[in-house]
Coordinates of C-alpha atoms in Angstrom, one line a residue:
Chain A
X180 CA 0.0 0.0 -0.2
X181 CA 1.8 3.1 -1.1
X182 CA 1.3 7.0 0.1
X183 CA 0.3 8.7 -3.1
X184 CA 0.1 12.3 -1.6
X185 CA -2.4 14.0 0.5
X186 CA -5.9 15.5 -0.1
X187 CA -8.6 16.4 2.3
X188 CA -11.5 14.2 1.6
X189 CA -13.9 16.6 1.1
X190 CA -12.4 17.4 -2.2
X191 CA -14.1 14.3 -3.1
X192 CA -17.4 15.2 -2.1
X193 CA -17.5 18.1 -4.1
X194 CA -15.5 16.5 -7.1
X195 CA -18.3 13.6 -6.8
X196 CA -20.9 16.3 -7.2
X197 CA -19.8 17.7 -10.0
X198 CA -19.9 14.4 -11.7
X199 CA -23.6 13.6 -10.0
X200 CA -24.6 17.0 -11.8
X201 CA -23.3 16.1 -15.2
X202 CA -24.9 12.1 -15.6
X203 CA -28.2 13.3 -13.8
X204 CA -30.3 16.4 -14.1
X205 CA -32.7 15.9 -11.1
X206 CA -29.6 16.2 -8.5
X207 CA -30.1 19.8 -7.0
X208 CA -27.5 20.8 -4.0
X209 CA -28.8 22.9 -0.8
X210 CA -26.3 25.5 0.4
X211 CA -26.1 26.0 4.2
X212 CA -23.8 28.8 4.1
X213 CA -20.7 27.0 4.3
X214 CA -20.4 26.0 0.4
X215 CA -16.8 27.3 0.0
X216 CA -15.9 25.0 2.9
X217 CA -17.7 21.3 2.4
X218 CA -16.9 22.1 -1.6
X219 CA -20.6 22.2 -2.8
X220 CA -19.8 25.6 -4.2
X221 CA -18.2 23.4 -7.1
X222 CA -21.8 22.4 -7.7
X223 CA -22.9 25.9 -7.5
X224 CA -20.8 27.4 -10.3
X225 CA -21.6 24.9 -12.7
X226 CA -25.2 24.1 -12.3
X227 CA -26.3 27.5 -10.9
X228 CA -30.1 26.7 -11.3
X229 CA -29.8 23.3 -9.0
X230 CA -27.8 24.7 -6.9
X231 CA -30.5 27.2 -3.5
X232 CA -29.0 28.7 -0.5
X233 CA -30.8 27.7 2.4
X234 CA -29.0 30.1 4.5
X235 CA -28.0 29.1 8.3
X236 CA -31.2 26.9 9.0
X237 CA -30.2 23.2 9.1
X238 CA -33.4 21.8 10.1
X239 CA -35.1 23.9 7.3
X240 CA -32.4 22.6 5.0
X241 CA -32.9 18.8 5.8
X242 CA -36.3 18.8 5.5
X243 CA -36.7 21.0 2.4
X244 CA -34.5 18.6 1.3
X245 CA -37.4 15.9 1.8
X246 CA -39.6 17.8 0.1
X247 CA -37.6 17.6 -2.7
X248 CA -37.2 13.9 -3.1
X249 CA -40.7 13.5 -2.6
X250 CA -41.0 15.5 -6.2
X251 CA -38.8 13.3 -7.5
X252 CA -35.0 15.2 -7.1
X253 CA -31.9 14.0 -5.6
X254 CA -31.5 17.0 -3.2
X255 CA -27.8 17.0 -1.5
X256 CA -27.5 19.4 1.8
X257 CA -23.8 20.1 2.9
X258 CA -22.9 21.5 5.6
X259 CA -20.3 20.4 9.1
X260 CA -21.8 17.2 10.4
X261 CA -22.2 19.0 13.9
X262 CA -24.8 20.8 12.4
X263 CA -26.2 18.4 9.3
X264 CA -26.2 15.1 11.3
X265 CA -26.9 16.4 15.1
X266 CA -28.6 19.7 15.3
X267 CA -31.1 18.3 12.1
X268 CA -31.7 15.1 14.0
X269 CA -35.6 14.7 14.2
X270 CA -35.6 16.0 10.6
X271 CA -33.2 13.1 9.5
X272 CA -35.3 10.6 12.1
X273 CA -38.9 11.5 10.7
X274 CA -38.7 13.6 7.1
X275 CA -35.6 11.5 5.9
X276 CA -35.3 8.3 7.3
X277 CA -39.3 7.7 8.3
X278 CA -40.2 8.9 4.6
X279 CA -37.7 7.0 3.1
X280 CA -36.5 10.2 1.2
X281 CA -34.1 10.3 -1.5
X282 CA -32.2 12.5 0.6
X283 CA -28.3 12.8 0.5
X284 CA -26.6 14.5 3.4
X285 CA -22.9 15.3 3.1
X286 CA -21.1 16.4 7.0
X287 CA -17.7 17.7 6.2
X288 CA -15.6 19.0 8.9
X289 CA -16.0 15.7 10.8
X290 CA -13.8 14.6 13.8
X291 CA -10.9 16.6 15.9
X292 CA -8.9 17.1 12.9
X293 CA -10.5 19.9 11.9
X294 CA -8.3 21.3 14.5
X295 CA -7.9 25.1 15.5
X296 CA -11.9 25.6 15.2
X297 CA -12.7 23.6 18.7
X298 CA -15.0 21.3 20.1
X299 CA -18.2 22.5 19.1
X300 CA -17.4 22.0 15.5
X301 CA -15.8 18.8 16.0
X302 CA -18.2 16.0 15.5
X303 CA -17.3 12.9 17.2
X304 CA -21.0 11.3 17.7
X305 CA -22.7 11.3 14.0
X306 CA -21.9 7.7 13.0
X307 CA -23.4 6.6 16.4
X308 CA -26.5 8.4 15.9
X309 CA -27.2 7.8 12.2
X310 CA -26.3 4.2 12.0
X311 CA -29.9 3.7 14.2
X312 CA -32.1 5.2 12.0
X313 CA -33.7 2.9 9.9
X314 CA -33.1 2.9 5.9
X315 CA -30.4 5.2 6.6
X316 CA -27.0 4.5 4.5
X317 CA -23.7 5.8 6.5
X318 CA -20.6 6.1 4.7
X319 CA -17.2 7.5 6.2
X320 CA -14.4 7.3 2.8
X321 CA -10.9 6.3 4.0
X322 CA -9.3 8.5 1.3
X323 CA -10.2 11.5 -1.7
X324 CA -10.5 8.8 -4.1
X325 CA -13.2 7.0 -2.1
X326 CA -14.6 10.2 -1.4
X327 CA -15.6 11.0 -4.6
X328 CA -16.4 7.3 -5.4
X329 CA -18.7 7.0 -2.2
X330 CA -20.4 10.2 -3.7
X331 CA -21.1 9.7 -6.8
X332 CA -22.4 5.9 -5.5
X333 CA -25.4 7.9 -2.7
X334 CA -26.5 9.5 -5.5
X335 CA -26.9 7.0 -7.9
X336 CA -28.6 4.7 -5.0
X337 CA -32.0 5.0 -4.1
X338 CA -32.7 6.4 -0.5
X339 CA -31.3 8.4 2.8
X340 CA -27.7 8.3 2.8
X341 CA -24.7 10.3 4.7
X342 CA -21.3 10.9 4.3
X343 CA -19.0 11.6 6.6
X344 CA -15.8 13.7 5.2
X345 CA -13.1 16.1 7.1
X346 CA -11.5 19.3 6.3
X347 CA -7.6 18.3 6.6
X348 CA -5.4 17.0 4.2
X349 CA -5.3 13.2 4.8
X350 CA -3.3 10.1 2.9
X351 CA -4.3 9.4 -0.6
X352 CA -3.7 5.5 -0.7
X353 CA -6.8 4.0 -3.4
X354 CA -6.9 4.7 -6.5
X355 CA -9.6 5.1 -9.6
X356 CA -9.2 1.6 -9.9
X357 CA -10.0 0.7 -6.2
X358 CA -12.9 -1.4 -6.1
X359 CA -15.6 0.4 -3.9
X360 CA -19.2 -1.2 -3.2
X361 CA -21.2 0.7 -1.0
X362 CA -22.2 -2.4 2.3
X363 CA -18.9 -4.0 1.3
X364 CA -16.1 -3.7 3.5
X365 CA -12.6 -3.6 1.8
X366 CA -10.1 -6.1 2.7
X367 CA -6.8 -3.5 2.2
X368 CA -4.1 -6.4 3.2
X369 CA -4.3 -9.8 4.3
X370 CA -3.0 -11.6 7.5
X371 CA -4.6 -13.6 10.6
X372 CA -3.1 -12.9 13.5
X373 CA -5.5 -9.6 14.5
X374 CA -7.9 -7.6 12.4
X375 CA -7.8 -4.3 12.6
X376 CA -10.7 -2.6 11.7
X377 CA -10.8 1.1 10.9
X378 CA -12.7 3.9 8.8
X379 CA -12.2 7.3 7.4
X380 CA -8.6 8.9 8.1
X381 CA -7.7 5.6 10.8
X382 CA -7.5 3.7 7.8
X383 CA -4.1 4.8 6.5
X384 CA -3.1 4.5 10.6
X385 CA -3.9 1.2 10.4
X386 CA -2.0 0.5 7.3
X387 CA 0.8 2.0 9.1
X388 CA 0.3 -0.3 12.3
X389 CA 0.3 -3.5 10.1
X390 CA 3.9 -2.5 8.9
X391 CA 4.7 -2.1 12.4
X392 CA 3.4 -5.2 13.3
X393 CA 4.9 -7.0 10.7
X394 CA 8.5 -5.7 11.7
X395 CA 7.7 -8.1 14.5
X396 CA 6.5 -11.1 12.4
X397 CA 2.8 -10.2 13.1
X398 CA 0.4 -10.2 10.3
X399 CA -2.4 -8.4 10.6
X400 CA -5.6 -8.0 8.0
X401 CA -6.6 -4.4 8.0
X402 CA -9.8 -3.8 6.8
X403 CA -11.8 -0.4 5.5
X404 CA -15.1 -0.2 6.3
X405 CA -16.1 3.0 4.6
X406 CA -19.9 1.9 4.5
X407 CA -20.8 2.0 8.7
X408 CA -24.7 1.1 7.7
X409 CA -25.4 -1.3 5.9
X410 CA -23.0 -2.9 7.9
X411 CA -20.6 -5.8 6.3
X412 CA -21.6 -8.7 8.7
X413 CA -19.6 -10.6 6.5
X414 CA -16.1 -10.0 5.9
X415 CA -16.4 -9.1 9.4
X416 CA -17.3 -12.0 10.9
X417 CA -14.8 -14.0 9.1
X418 CA -12.0 -11.4 10.6
X419 CA -13.3 -12.1 14.1
X420 CA -13.0 -16.2 13.0
X421 CA -9.8 -16.5 11.1
X422 CA -7.8 -13.8 13.6
X423 CA -9.4 -14.4 16.6
X424 CA -8.5 -10.6 17.9
X425 CA -9.8 -7.5 16.5
X426 CA -8.8 -3.5 17.0
X427 CA -11.2 -0.9 15.5
X428 CA -10.1 2.3 15.1
X429 CA -12.0 5.4 14.1
X430 CA -12.4 9.4 14.3
X431 CA -15.0 9.1 16.7
X432 CA -16.3 8.3 20.1
X433 CA -15.3 4.8 20.7
X434 CA -18.9 4.6 22.3
X435 CA -21.6 3.3 19.0
X436 CA -19.5 3.7 16.0
X437 CA -17.6 1.4 14.4
X438 CA -16.5 -0.1 17.1
X439 CA -19.7 -0.6 18.4
X440 CA -21.3 -2.0 15.0
X441 CA -18.2 -4.6 14.9
X442 CA -18.8 -5.3 18.4
X443 CA -22.5 -6.1 17.9
X444 CA -21.9 -7.8 15.1
X445 CA -18.9 -10.4 16.5
X446 CA -21.0 -10.6 19.9
X447 CA -23.8 -12.2 17.9
X448 CA -21.3 -13.9 15.8
X449 CA -17.9 -14.9 16.6
X450 CA -17.2 -13.0 20.4
X451 CA -13.1 -12.0 20.4
X452 CA -11.7 -10.0 22.1
X453 CA -11.7 -6.4 20.9
X454 CA -10.0 -3.0 21.4
X455 CA -11.5 0.0 20.8
X456 CA -9.2 2.9 19.2
X457 CA -10.8 6.6 19.0
X458 CA -12.1 9.4 20.9
X459 CA -12.5 8.3 24.8
X460 CA -15.3 9.9 26.0
X461 CA -14.5 13.4 25.7
X462 CA -15.3 16.6 23.7
X463 CA -12.4 17.9 21.8
X464 CA -10.4 21.0 21.4
X465 CA -8.3 23.4 19.4
X466 CA -5.1 22.9 18.1
X467 CA -3.3 21.7 14.7
X468 CA -5.1 18.4 13.6
X469 CA -1.6 16.3 13.7
X470 CA -0.7 17.4 17.5
X471 CA -4.7 16.5 18.0
X472 CA -4.6 13.3 16.6
X473 CA -2.1 12.4 19.2
X474 CA -3.7 14.1 22.1
X475 CA -6.3 11.7 21.7
X476 CA -4.7 8.4 20.8
X477 CA -5.4 8.2 16.8
X478 CA -2.4 7.3 15.4
X479 CA -0.9 4.0 14.3
X480 CA 0.6 3.9 17.9
X481 CA -2.6 3.3 19.8
X482 CA -3.5 0.8 17.2
X483 CA -0.4 -0.7 17.1
X484 CA -0.3 -1.1 21.1
X485 CA -3.8 -2.1 21.1
X486 CA -3.6 -5.3 18.4
X487 CA -0.7 -6.2 21.1
X488 CA -3.2 -6.0 23.9
X489 CA -6.2 -7.9 21.9
X490 CA -4.1 -10.9 21.0
X491 CA -2.7 -11.1 24.6
X492 CA -6.1 -11.6 25.6
X493 CA -7.2 -13.6 23.1
X494 CA -4.1 -16.3 23.8
X495 CA -4.8 -16.0 27.4
X496 CA -8.0 -16.9 26.7
X497 CA -9.9 -13.9 28.3
X498 CA -12.9 -12.6 27.3
X499 CA -15.4 -9.6 27.5
X500 CA -14.4 -6.2 26.9
X501 CA -11.4 -4.2 28.8
X502 CA -12.3 -0.8 30.1
X503 CA -11.2 2.0 28.0
X504 CA -8.8 3.4 30.6
X505 CA -7.3 0.1 30.8
X506 CA -6.3 0.3 27.2
X507 CA -2.4 1.2 27.5
X508 CA -0.9 3.9 25.5
X509 CA 2.1 3.0 23.2
X510 CA 5.4 4.5 25.0
Chain B
X129 CA -79.0 10.5 3.9
X130 CA -81.9 9.7 6.5
X131 CA -81.2 10.7 10.0
X132 CA -80.6 7.1 11.3
X133 CA -77.6 6.9 8.8
X134 CA -76.1 10.1 9.8
X135 CA -76.7 9.0 13.8
X136 CA -75.2 5.8 13.6
X137 CA -71.1 4.8 14.7
X138 CA -71.2 2.9 11.1
X139 CA -69.5 4.3 8.5
X140 CA -71.5 4.8 5.5
X141 CA -70.7 4.5 1.3
X142 CA -71.5 8.3 0.5
X143 CA -69.0 10.5 -0.7
X144 CA -68.5 13.7 -2.8
X145 CA -67.5 15.5 -5.7
X146 CA -64.7 17.8 -5.6
X147 CA -65.8 20.9 -8.1
X148 CA -67.1 24.5 -7.9
X149 CA -70.0 24.9 -5.6
X150 CA -72.2 27.5 -3.7
X151 CA -71.0 28.2 0.0
X152 CA -74.0 26.1 1.5
X153 CA -72.7 23.5 -0.5
X154 CA -70.0 22.6 1.8
X155 CA -72.3 22.1 4.9
X156 CA -73.3 18.7 4.5
X157 CA -69.8 17.7 3.0
X158 CA -67.9 19.1 6.7
X159 CA -70.6 17.8 8.1
X160 CA -70.0 14.4 7.4
X161 CA -66.5 14.5 8.1
X162 CA -67.2 15.4 11.3
X163 CA -69.5 12.7 12.0
X164 CA -66.4 10.5 10.7
X165 CA -64.6 11.9 12.9
X166 CA -66.2 11.0 15.9
X167 CA -66.7 7.4 14.6
X168 CA -63.2 7.0 14.3
X169 CA -62.2 8.2 17.2
X170 CA -64.6 6.4 19.4
X171 CA -63.8 3.2 17.9
X172 CA -60.2 4.2 18.7
X173 CA -59.9 4.5 21.9
X174 CA -57.4 7.4 21.8
X175 CA -56.3 10.3 19.5
X176 CA -56.8 13.6 18.6
X177 CA -60.7 15.1 18.9
X178 CA -60.7 18.9 19.1
X179 CA -58.4 20.3 16.0
X180 CA -60.3 18.0 13.7
X181 CA -63.8 19.0 14.4
X182 CA -62.4 22.5 14.2
X183 CA -60.7 22.7 11.2
X184 CA -63.6 20.1 9.2
X185 CA -64.7 23.6 7.5
X186 CA -61.2 24.5 6.2
X187 CA -61.0 20.7 4.6
X188 CA -64.3 20.6 3.1
X189 CA -63.7 24.1 1.3
X190 CA -60.1 22.7 0.0
X191 CA -60.7 19.2 -0.7
X192 CA -64.1 19.5 -2.1
X193 CA -64.6 23.1 -3.4
X194 CA -62.2 22.7 -6.6
X195 CA -59.2 24.5 -5.3
X196 CA -57.1 21.3 -4.8
X197 CA -56.8 19.0 -8.6
X198 CA -56.2 15.7 -7.9
X199 CA -57.7 12.2 -9.0
X200 CA -59.4 10.1 -6.1
X201 CA -58.8 7.0 -7.9
X202 CA -55.4 8.0 -8.5
X203 CA -54.3 9.8 -5.8
X204 CA -50.2 9.5 -7.4
X205 CA -51.3 11.3 -10.5
X206 CA -48.0 13.4 -11.3
X207 CA -50.4 16.7 -12.0
X208 CA -52.4 16.6 -8.7
X209 CA -52.1 19.3 -6.4
X210 CA -50.5 18.3 -3.1
X211 CA -51.4 19.1 0.4
X212 CA -49.2 18.3 3.5
X213 CA -50.7 18.4 7.1
X214 CA -47.7 19.6 9.4
X215 CA -50.2 19.7 12.5
X216 CA -49.6 15.4 12.2
X217 CA -52.0 15.0 14.8
X218 CA -54.8 16.5 13.3
X219 CA -54.6 13.3 11.1
X220 CA -58.1 12.3 11.4
X221 CA -59.6 15.1 9.7
X222 CA -57.7 14.4 6.5
X223 CA -58.7 11.0 6.9
X224 CA -61.9 11.5 6.5
X225 CA -61.5 14.1 3.8
X226 CA -59.8 11.4 1.6
X227 CA -62.3 9.0 2.6
X228 CA -65.2 11.4 1.7
X229 CA -63.8 12.3 -1.6
X230 CA -63.6 8.4 -2.4
X231 CA -59.9 8.3 -2.1
X232 CA -59.9 4.7 -0.4
X233 CA -63.1 3.2 1.2
X234 CA -64.9 4.8 3.6
X235 CA -65.4 1.8 5.8
X236 CA -61.4 1.2 6.3
X237 CA -61.4 4.5 8.6
X238 CA -62.9 1.7 11.4
X239 CA -59.0 1.0 11.6
X240 CA -57.7 4.6 12.8
X241 CA -54.4 3.7 14.9
X242 CA -55.0 -0.4 15.0
X243 CA -52.7 -2.5 14.0
X244 CA -51.1 -2.5 10.4
X245 CA -53.4 0.1 9.6
X246 CA -53.0 2.6 6.6
X247 CA -54.7 5.2 9.0
X248 CA -51.8 6.1 11.3
X249 CA -51.6 7.9 14.4
X250 CA -49.9 10.3 12.7
X251 CA -49.5 9.9 9.2
X252 CA -47.0 7.1 8.0
X253 CA -46.1 7.5 4.2
X254 CA -44.9 4.1 4.7
X255 CA -48.9 2.9 4.8
X256 CA -49.1 3.9 2.1
X257 CA -52.8 5.6 2.0
X258 CA -53.8 7.3 -1.1
X259 CA -53.6 11.0 -0.7
X260 CA -50.6 11.2 2.3
X261 CA -47.8 12.8 0.5
X262 CA -45.7 12.8 3.6
X263 CA -45.3 11.3 7.0
X264 CA -45.5 13.9 10.0
X265 CA -46.5 14.5 13.3
X266 CA -43.2 15.6 15.2
X267 CA -44.2 19.7 14.6
X268 CA -42.8 22.1 12.3
X269 CA -41.9 19.5 9.7
X270 CA -44.1 19.4 7.3
X271 CA -44.6 23.2 6.4
X272 CA -40.5 22.7 5.2
X273 CA -41.1 19.6 3.3
X274 CA -44.1 21.6 1.7
X275 CA -41.9 24.1 0.5
X276 CA -39.6 21.7 -0.9
X277 CA -42.4 20.8 -3.4
X278 CA -43.7 24.0 -3.9
X279 CA -39.8 24.3 -4.9
X280 CA -39.6 21.8 -7.1
X281 CA -42.7 22.4 -9.1
X282 CA -42.0 25.9 -9.4
X283 CA -38.6 26.6 -9.8
X284 CA -37.3 23.3 -11.0
X285 CA -40.3 21.9 -13.1
X286 CA -42.0 25.0 -13.8
X287 CA -45.4 23.6 -14.0
X288 CA -48.4 25.1 -12.2
X289 CA -48.9 22.4 -9.4
X290 CA -49.8 24.0 -5.8
X291 CA -48.7 23.2 -2.7
X292 CA -51.4 23.4 0.5
X293 CA -49.9 23.0 3.8
X294 CA -51.8 23.6 7.2
X295 CA -50.0 24.3 10.7
X296 CA -51.7 24.6 14.0
X297 CA -51.1 28.0 15.7
X298 CA -49.3 26.3 18.9
X299 CA -47.5 25.1 15.9
X300 CA -45.9 28.5 15.3
X301 CA -43.6 28.0 18.6
X302 CA -41.5 25.7 16.7
X303 CA -38.5 28.1 15.7
X304 CA -38.0 26.0 12.3
X305 CA -41.7 26.9 11.3
X306 CA -40.4 30.4 10.6
X307 CA -37.3 29.4 8.6
X308 CA -39.5 27.8 6.6
X309 CA -41.9 30.7 5.7
X310 CA -38.7 32.7 5.3
X311 CA -37.5 30.4 2.9
X312 CA -41.4 30.0 1.0
X313 CA -41.2 34.0 0.7
X314 CA -37.2 34.5 -0.3
X315 CA -38.0 32.0 -3.5
X316 CA -41.6 33.7 -4.0
X317 CA -43.1 30.9 -4.1
X318 CA -46.8 31.7 -4.5
X319 CA -47.7 28.4 -5.7
X320 CA -47.4 27.8 -1.8
X321 CA -50.4 28.0 0.2
X322 CA -50.4 28.0 4.3
X323 CA -53.1 27.5 6.5
X324 CA -52.7 28.6 10.4
X325 CA -55.7 26.7 12.4
X326 CA -56.0 29.3 14.0
X327 CA -58.4 27.9 17.1
X328 CA -56.0 29.4 20.2
X329 CA -55.8 26.0 21.9
X330 CA -53.4 23.5 22.3
X331 CA -52.6 20.7 25.0
X332 CA -51.7 22.9 27.9
X333 CA -54.0 25.8 27.3
X334 CA -55.0 28.9 25.6
X335 CA -51.9 29.8 23.1
X336 CA -50.9 33.2 24.6
X337 CA -50.8 31.3 27.7
X338 CA -48.3 28.8 27.1
X339 CA -45.7 30.7 24.6
X340 CA -47.2 33.4 23.0
X341 CA -47.1 33.4 19.0
X342 CA -49.2 36.3 18.5
X343 CA -49.4 38.7 16.9
X344 CA -49.5 36.2 13.9
X345 CA -51.2 38.2 10.9
X346 CA -48.0 40.6 11.5
X347 CA -45.4 37.8 11.8
X348 CA -46.5 36.1 8.6
X349 CA -46.5 39.6 6.7
X350 CA -43.2 40.2 7.9
X351 CA -41.9 37.2 6.6
X352 CA -43.5 38.2 3.2
X353 CA -46.6 36.4 3.2
X354 CA -49.5 37.9 1.9
X355 CA -52.0 37.3 4.7
X356 CA -55.7 37.1 4.3
X357 CA -57.8 36.4 7.8
X358 CA -60.9 34.8 7.4
X359 CA -63.7 32.8 9.6
X360 CA -62.6 29.2 9.7
X361 CA -66.5 28.2 10.1
X362 CA -67.7 30.5 7.5
X363 CA -67.8 28.9 4.0
X364 CA -67.9 32.2 1.7
X365 CA -65.0 33.5 3.7
X366 CA -62.5 30.6 3.5
X367 CA -63.6 30.3 -0.1
X368 CA -62.3 34.1 -0.2
X369 CA -59.2 33.0 1.1
X370 CA -58.6 30.2 -1.2
X371 CA -60.0 32.3 -4.3
X372 CA -57.3 34.8 -2.7
X373 CA -54.3 32.1 -3.1
X374 CA -55.5 30.6 -7.0
X375 CA -55.6 34.6 -8.1
X376 CA -52.2 35.3 -6.5
X377 CA -50.8 32.5 -8.4
X378 CA -52.4 33.3 -11.5
X379 CA -51.2 36.5 -11.1
X380 CA -47.4 35.5 -10.5
X381 CA -47.6 38.0 -7.3
X382 CA -44.2 35.8 -6.2
X383 CA -45.8 35.7 -2.4
X384 CA -46.8 33.0 -0.7
X385 CA -50.4 33.1 0.7
X386 CA -50.9 32.9 4.4
X387 CA -54.6 32.2 5.3
X388 CA -55.2 32.5 9.1
X389 CA -58.4 30.7 9.7
X390 CA -60.0 31.9 13.3
X391 CA -61.7 28.5 14.6
X392 CA -62.7 26.7 17.7
X393 CA -61.4 23.3 18.4
X394 CA -64.3 21.0 18.5
X395 CA -66.4 23.3 16.3
X396 CA -69.9 21.4 15.5
X397 CA -70.4 19.5 19.0
X398 CA -70.8 21.7 21.7
X399 CA -69.5 20.2 24.8
X400 CA -66.4 20.1 23.4
X401 CA -66.6 23.9 21.8
X402 CA -63.9 25.9 22.4
X403 CA -62.2 23.5 25.2
X404 CA -58.8 22.9 25.1
X405 CA -58.9 20.1 26.8
X406 CA -60.5 17.8 23.5
X407 CA -57.1 18.6 22.2
X408 CA -55.7 15.0 22.7
X409 CA -59.0 12.8 24.0
X410 CA -61.6 10.5 22.3
X411 CA -65.1 10.6 22.9
X412 CA -66.5 7.9 25.0
X413 CA -69.2 6.0 23.5
X414 CA -72.0 8.1 25.3
X415 CA -70.3 11.2 24.3
X416 CA -70.2 10.2 20.3
X417 CA -73.9 8.7 20.6
X418 CA -74.5 12.5 21.8
X419 CA -71.9 14.2 19.5
X420 CA -73.8 12.2 16.4
X421 CA -76.6 13.2 17.3
X422 CA -76.2 16.8 17.4
X423 CA -74.5 16.4 14.1
X424 CA -77.4 14.6 12.7
X425 CA -79.6 17.3 12.0
X426 CA -77.8 18.8 9.0

């Protein structure tokens, strides 16, 4: 797996929207004032007749999108995830999900890698909420190309869907030829000693961790779960059965996000020790993205250390999940 | 229809056409809608009586006065005008209107709030009752959906379809209602007709006591609506309101129409009239019999 450069996933969203606009005349975009930040400005410039500025009113924009969808349009509404996944939670639940309205939401500036804006804008809880909504598709792309492919895919599927993307540049490692299928996790690297199951920017960190583990003779399987819902039970269950130990990694609260989904899946199908890498029940804060990722324990080092713990628990025949505070940090 | 049929707790098969009619022509329709609301609710054993009874006259004019263009046998017809009940708890009056228009079998009204029914406690689009355009029930959302529909019609598909939406007056306490109205006038949606059922009642009491939303008329005007205040139980006045909407659309005024209909909760049944206690409860069997007796003279 090769590093191909750095680019924010939001660029992939913006470019994907333009492709959709060219392909489908019923794709429309609603703006929430921050169109330059979440890259809907690209669509706005190219298709001004299909772009509507709704202003700073996420509840209204989400529900207007439902009305457009019930009229045969494919509306995208994008804002910061803090405001277009949680402030409008009731609208997403009833007007979008219960209605099975063909609404697409782009949630930008996700995670602590937003950086200096601080905790209010660093959404860390929306994956947990969205994956509990019936009918909802929830996507967390890992890099630019995947974000672009995911955006196009969500526009071309029928039903409510949400894509989470970030502000800061992140490593690019997928190419236009890398397979992408909604609901199908990508096994990036094979291995049978431990499974590193990650989403978003943490996929690259999992790859780095697997390289370090390889130096110790440990063969780690790396899985990119780009679609949190519908969840790929088969791939994760197989990883649990064949590796016997799992580490999940995500730029989200450790509760109820990707880690929760993996735990639900394996508890039912193949219980194995799991260690969870994520933000540990706290809010973010200001700082540069790189220093925040270190502060909150979202680097390959935590994944590496957690892999050793998970394997140790497996080998000692331990069961159950360790308390989060017990997870050792990499020293 | 004879008096026995009118007083019966059973549903009858009478339906009414949607056409221009004289004001007095709406009275039998509104009364049958009210009777069906009573019949539905007493069977259901739960649900909202006050709002549906109080707004029956608005619904009679809107669905049966030629203002909404629809085909009862095909409520998916692409050219239809659409109605969104933002005040989703008032579902019984919409269900009764659709039944009396012939959109679905009238006897199905007996299933209100029952297991597997198409007549969910609050409108559920997933049950596919003909004429239900959207789920609603969380107040303040329906009006934004209606605005989205009106945008699709006027700005994207560029047709002359109309979108009607009814909110309550307590519902105006939801801030997102005003986001929706702001956008309706921003986008110059003269194909959008917003009706406020202004009965001044909500579950906890009189609207100004719970949280004052007045002055409603001035608020709606300042948000860019063409506001017309009508007596919500006077058919000629209601027609004046809907006619004004049609004129606004035909003239391309670029302004959404807001009809503030002054109504009394529970109107038509004397012991419920203007009593907020009837917001969220059904009649008992005895009360239903008494209500139907009172409604049988028309």
